[in-house]
């Protein structure tokens, strides 16, 4: 029952608290998964989902890091990434913010070469 001493949270307060909990408890982590739903708007940021056989998580690679990638990101590529866990407060959705990634199982230069061969 609501009384005058009951604190009523705003949506923003809840999201700010959750963001703080996620970011302070996880720090920098490594994650692996398959890229899906890849998109790169004109901002230069790269958005995609990372998935495994049972689950998925949203991921973002900001343009400041995306130019360092030596191969072309594509749906279906398995990667290993260094990232931090965060919450996009406006939508209340958690995501990983990637600051480094590499293909799993095949080197970045080899993958870039294979992609170029396929393109030609």
mmCIF file of C-alpha atoms in Angstrom:
data_model
loop_
_atom_site.group_PDB
_atom_site.id
_atom_site.type_symbol
_atom_site.label_atom_id
_atom_site.label_comp_id
_atom_site.label_asym_id
_atom_site.label_seq_id
_atom_site.Cartn_x
_atom_site.Cartn_y
_atom_site.Cartn_z
ATOM 1 C CA UNK A 1 0.000 0.000 0.000
ATOM 2 C CA UNK A 2 1.263 3.453 -0.911
ATOM 3 C CA UNK A 3 1.933 5.841 1.930
ATOM 4 C CA UNK A 4 3.557 9.266 2.104
ATOM 5 C CA UNK A 5 6.957 7.762 3.047
ATOM 6 C CA UNK A 6 7.067 5.493 -0.010
ATOM 7 C CA UNK A 7 9.754 6.490 -2.475
ATOM 8 C CA UNK A 8 8.472 6.345 -6.039
ATOM 9 C CA UNK A 9 11.280 5.865 -8.550
ATOM 10 C CA UNK A 10 11.284 7.422 -11.972
ATOM 11 C CA UNK A 11 12.180 5.265 -14.967
ATOM 12 C CA UNK A 12 15.379 7.301 -15.341
ATOM 13 C CA UNK A 13 16.387 6.657 -11.717
ATOM 14 C CA UNK A 14 15.968 2.904 -12.179
ATOM 15 C CA UNK A 15 17.950 2.890 -15.428
ATOM 16 C CA UNK A 16 20.739 5.017 -13.916
ATOM 17 C CA UNK A 17 20.988 2.633 -10.962
ATOM 18 C CA UNK A 18 21.079 -0.444 -13.189
ATOM 19 C CA UNK A 19 23.704 1.164 -15.436
ATOM 20 C CA UNK A 20 25.882 1.894 -12.399
ATOM 21 C CA UNK A 21 25.511 -1.681 -11.104
ATOM 22 C CA UNK A 22 26.390 -3.237 -14.477
ATOM 23 C CA UNK A 23 29.365 -1.010 -15.159
ATOM 24 C CA UNK A 24 30.853 -1.198 -11.668
ATOM 25 C CA UNK A 25 30.438 -4.972 -11.269
ATOM 26 C CA UNK A 26 31.699 -6.179 -14.632
ATOM 27 C CA UNK A 27 34.468 -3.810 -15.770
ATOM 28 C CA UNK A 28 36.309 -5.049 -18.830
ATOM 29 C CA UNK A 29 35.281 -8.539 -20.003
ATOM 30 C CA UNK A 30 35.872 -10.881 -22.936
ATOM 31 C CA UNK A 31 32.934 -12.341 -24.830
ATOM 32 C CA UNK A 32 32.573 -14.631 -27.812
ATOM 33 C CA UNK A 33 29.699 -15.109 -30.186
ATOM 34 C CA UNK A 34 28.406 -15.004 -33.726
ATOM 35 C CA UNK A 35 27.618 -11.673 -35.355
ATOM 36 C CA UNK A 36 24.039 -11.182 -36.540
ATOM 37 C CA UNK A 37 21.822 -8.231 -37.490
ATOM 38 C CA UNK A 38 24.873 -6.184 -38.487
ATOM 39 C CA UNK A 39 24.246 -2.560 -39.446
ATOM 40 C CA UNK A 40 26.471 0.464 -39.916
ATOM 41 C CA UNK A 41 24.667 3.804 -40.171
ATOM 42 C CA UNK A 42 26.320 6.971 -41.492
ATOM 43 C CA UNK A 43 27.639 7.771 -37.983
ATOM 44 C CA UNK A 44 30.342 5.129 -38.538
ATOM 45 C CA UNK A 45 29.355 3.184 -35.435
ATOM 46 C CA UNK A 46 28.710 -0.515 -35.989
ATOM 47 C CA UNK A 47 25.728 -2.162 -34.310
ATOM 48 C CA UNK A 48 25.034 -5.887 -34.181
ATOM 49 C CA UNK A 49 23.940 -8.738 -31.971
ATOM 50 C CA UNK A 50 26.261 -11.387 -30.614
ATOM 51 C CA UNK A 51 24.601 -14.752 -30.254
ATOM 52 C CA UNK A 52 25.247 -18.315 -29.291
ATOM 53 C CA UNK A 53 22.959 -21.331 -29.465
ATOM 54 C CA UNK A 54 20.759 -20.134 -26.595
ATOM 55 C CA UNK A 55 20.911 -16.361 -26.303
ATOM 56 C CA UNK A 56 21.926 -13.026 -27.770
ATOM 57 C CA UNK A 57 23.101 -9.599 -26.613
ATOM 58 C CA UNK A 58 23.282 -6.263 -28.393
ATOM 59 C CA UNK A 59 26.727 -4.929 -29.218
ATOM 60 C CA UNK A 60 28.158 -1.642 -30.416
ATOM 61 C CA UNK A 61 31.562 -0.840 -31.863
ATOM 62 C CA UNK A 62 31.998 2.924 -31.903
ATOM 63 C CA UNK A 63 33.607 4.575 -34.923
ATOM 64 C CA UNK A 64 36.702 5.478 -32.897
ATOM 65 C CA UNK A 65 37.527 1.741 -32.739
ATOM 66 C CA UNK A 66 35.887 0.464 -35.928
ATOM 67 C CA UNK A 67 38.633 1.808 -38.219
ATOM 68 C CA UNK A 68 41.163 -0.456 -36.451
ATOM 69 C CA UNK A 69 39.434 -3.652 -37.627
ATOM 70 C CA UNK A 70 41.539 -5.411 -40.294
ATOM 71 C CA UNK A 71 38.684 -7.461 -41.759
ATOM 72 C CA UNK A 72 35.115 -6.810 -42.817
ATOM 73 C CA UNK A 73 32.503 -7.625 -40.229
ATOM 74 C CA UNK A 74 29.710 -9.800 -41.617
ATOM 75 C CA UNK A 75 26.735 -11.692 -40.272
ATOM 76 C CA UNK A 76 27.757 -15.234 -39.374
ATOM 77 C CA UNK A 77 31.372 -14.510 -38.357
ATOM 78 C CA UNK A 78 32.365 -15.814 -34.930
ATOM 79 C CA UNK A 79 34.384 -13.324 -32.920
ATOM 80 C CA UNK A 80 36.074 -12.856 -29.573
ATOM 81 C CA UNK A 81 35.820 -9.329 -28.190
ATOM 82 C CA UNK A 82 37.096 -7.224 -25.337
ATOM 83 C CA UNK A 83 34.258 -5.054 -24.110
ATOM 84 C CA UNK A 84 32.414 -3.486 -21.238
ATOM 85 C CA UNK A 85 28.846 -4.124 -20.216
ATOM 86 C CA UNK A 86 26.600 -1.070 -20.172
ATOM 87 C CA UNK A 87 22.998 0.045 -20.259
ATOM 88 C CA UNK A 88 21.629 2.319 -22.972
ATOM 89 C CA UNK A 89 19.465 4.357 -20.628
ATOM 90 C CA UNK A 90 17.094 5.856 -23.206
ATOM 91 C CA UNK A 91 15.765 2.400 -24.117
ATOM 92 C CA UNK A 92 16.577 0.534 -20.918
ATOM 93 C CA UNK A 93 18.542 -2.060 -22.892
ATOM 94 C CA UNK A 94 21.841 -3.488 -21.850
ATOM 95 C CA UNK A 95 24.617 -4.001 -24.373
ATOM 96 C CA UNK A 96 28.301 -4.663 -24.722
ATOM 97 C CA UNK A 97 30.507 -1.814 -25.881
ATOM 98 C CA UNK A 98 33.333 -3.381 -27.850
ATOM 99 C CA UNK A 99 36.813 -1.875 -27.892
ATOM 100 C CA UNK A 100 38.692 -4.738 -29.587
ATOM 101 C CA UNK A 101 37.665 -7.804 -31.549
ATOM 102 C CA UNK A 102 39.155 -10.548 -33.629
ATOM 103 C CA UNK A 103 37.737 -13.449 -35.575
ATOM 104 C CA UNK A 104 37.593 -16.721 -33.689
ATOM 105 C CA UNK A 105 39.512 -19.563 -35.239
ATOM 106 C CA UNK A 106 41.028 -17.673 -38.169
ATOM 107 C CA UNK A 107 43.410 -14.734 -38.076
ATOM 108 C CA UNK A 108 42.220 -11.262 -39.034
ATOM 109 C CA UNK A 109 44.669 -10.968 -41.939
ATOM 110 C CA UNK A 110 43.747 -14.416 -43.272
ATOM 111 C CA UNK A 111 40.058 -13.553 -43.062
ATOM 112 C CA UNK A 112 40.653 -10.216 -44.842
ATOM 113 C CA UNK A 113 42.507 -12.110 -47.592
ATOM 114 C CA UNK A 114 39.671 -14.655 -47.926
ATOM 115 C CA UNK A 115 37.103 -11.847 -48.089
ATOM 116 C CA UNK A 116 39.113 -10.068 -50.812
ATOM 117 C CA UNK A 117 39.378 -13.293 -52.850
ATOM 118 C CA UNK A 118 35.636 -13.783 -52.592
ATOM 119 C CA UNK A 119 35.001 -10.197 -53.674
ATOM 120 C CA UNK A 120 37.244 -10.505 -56.734
#
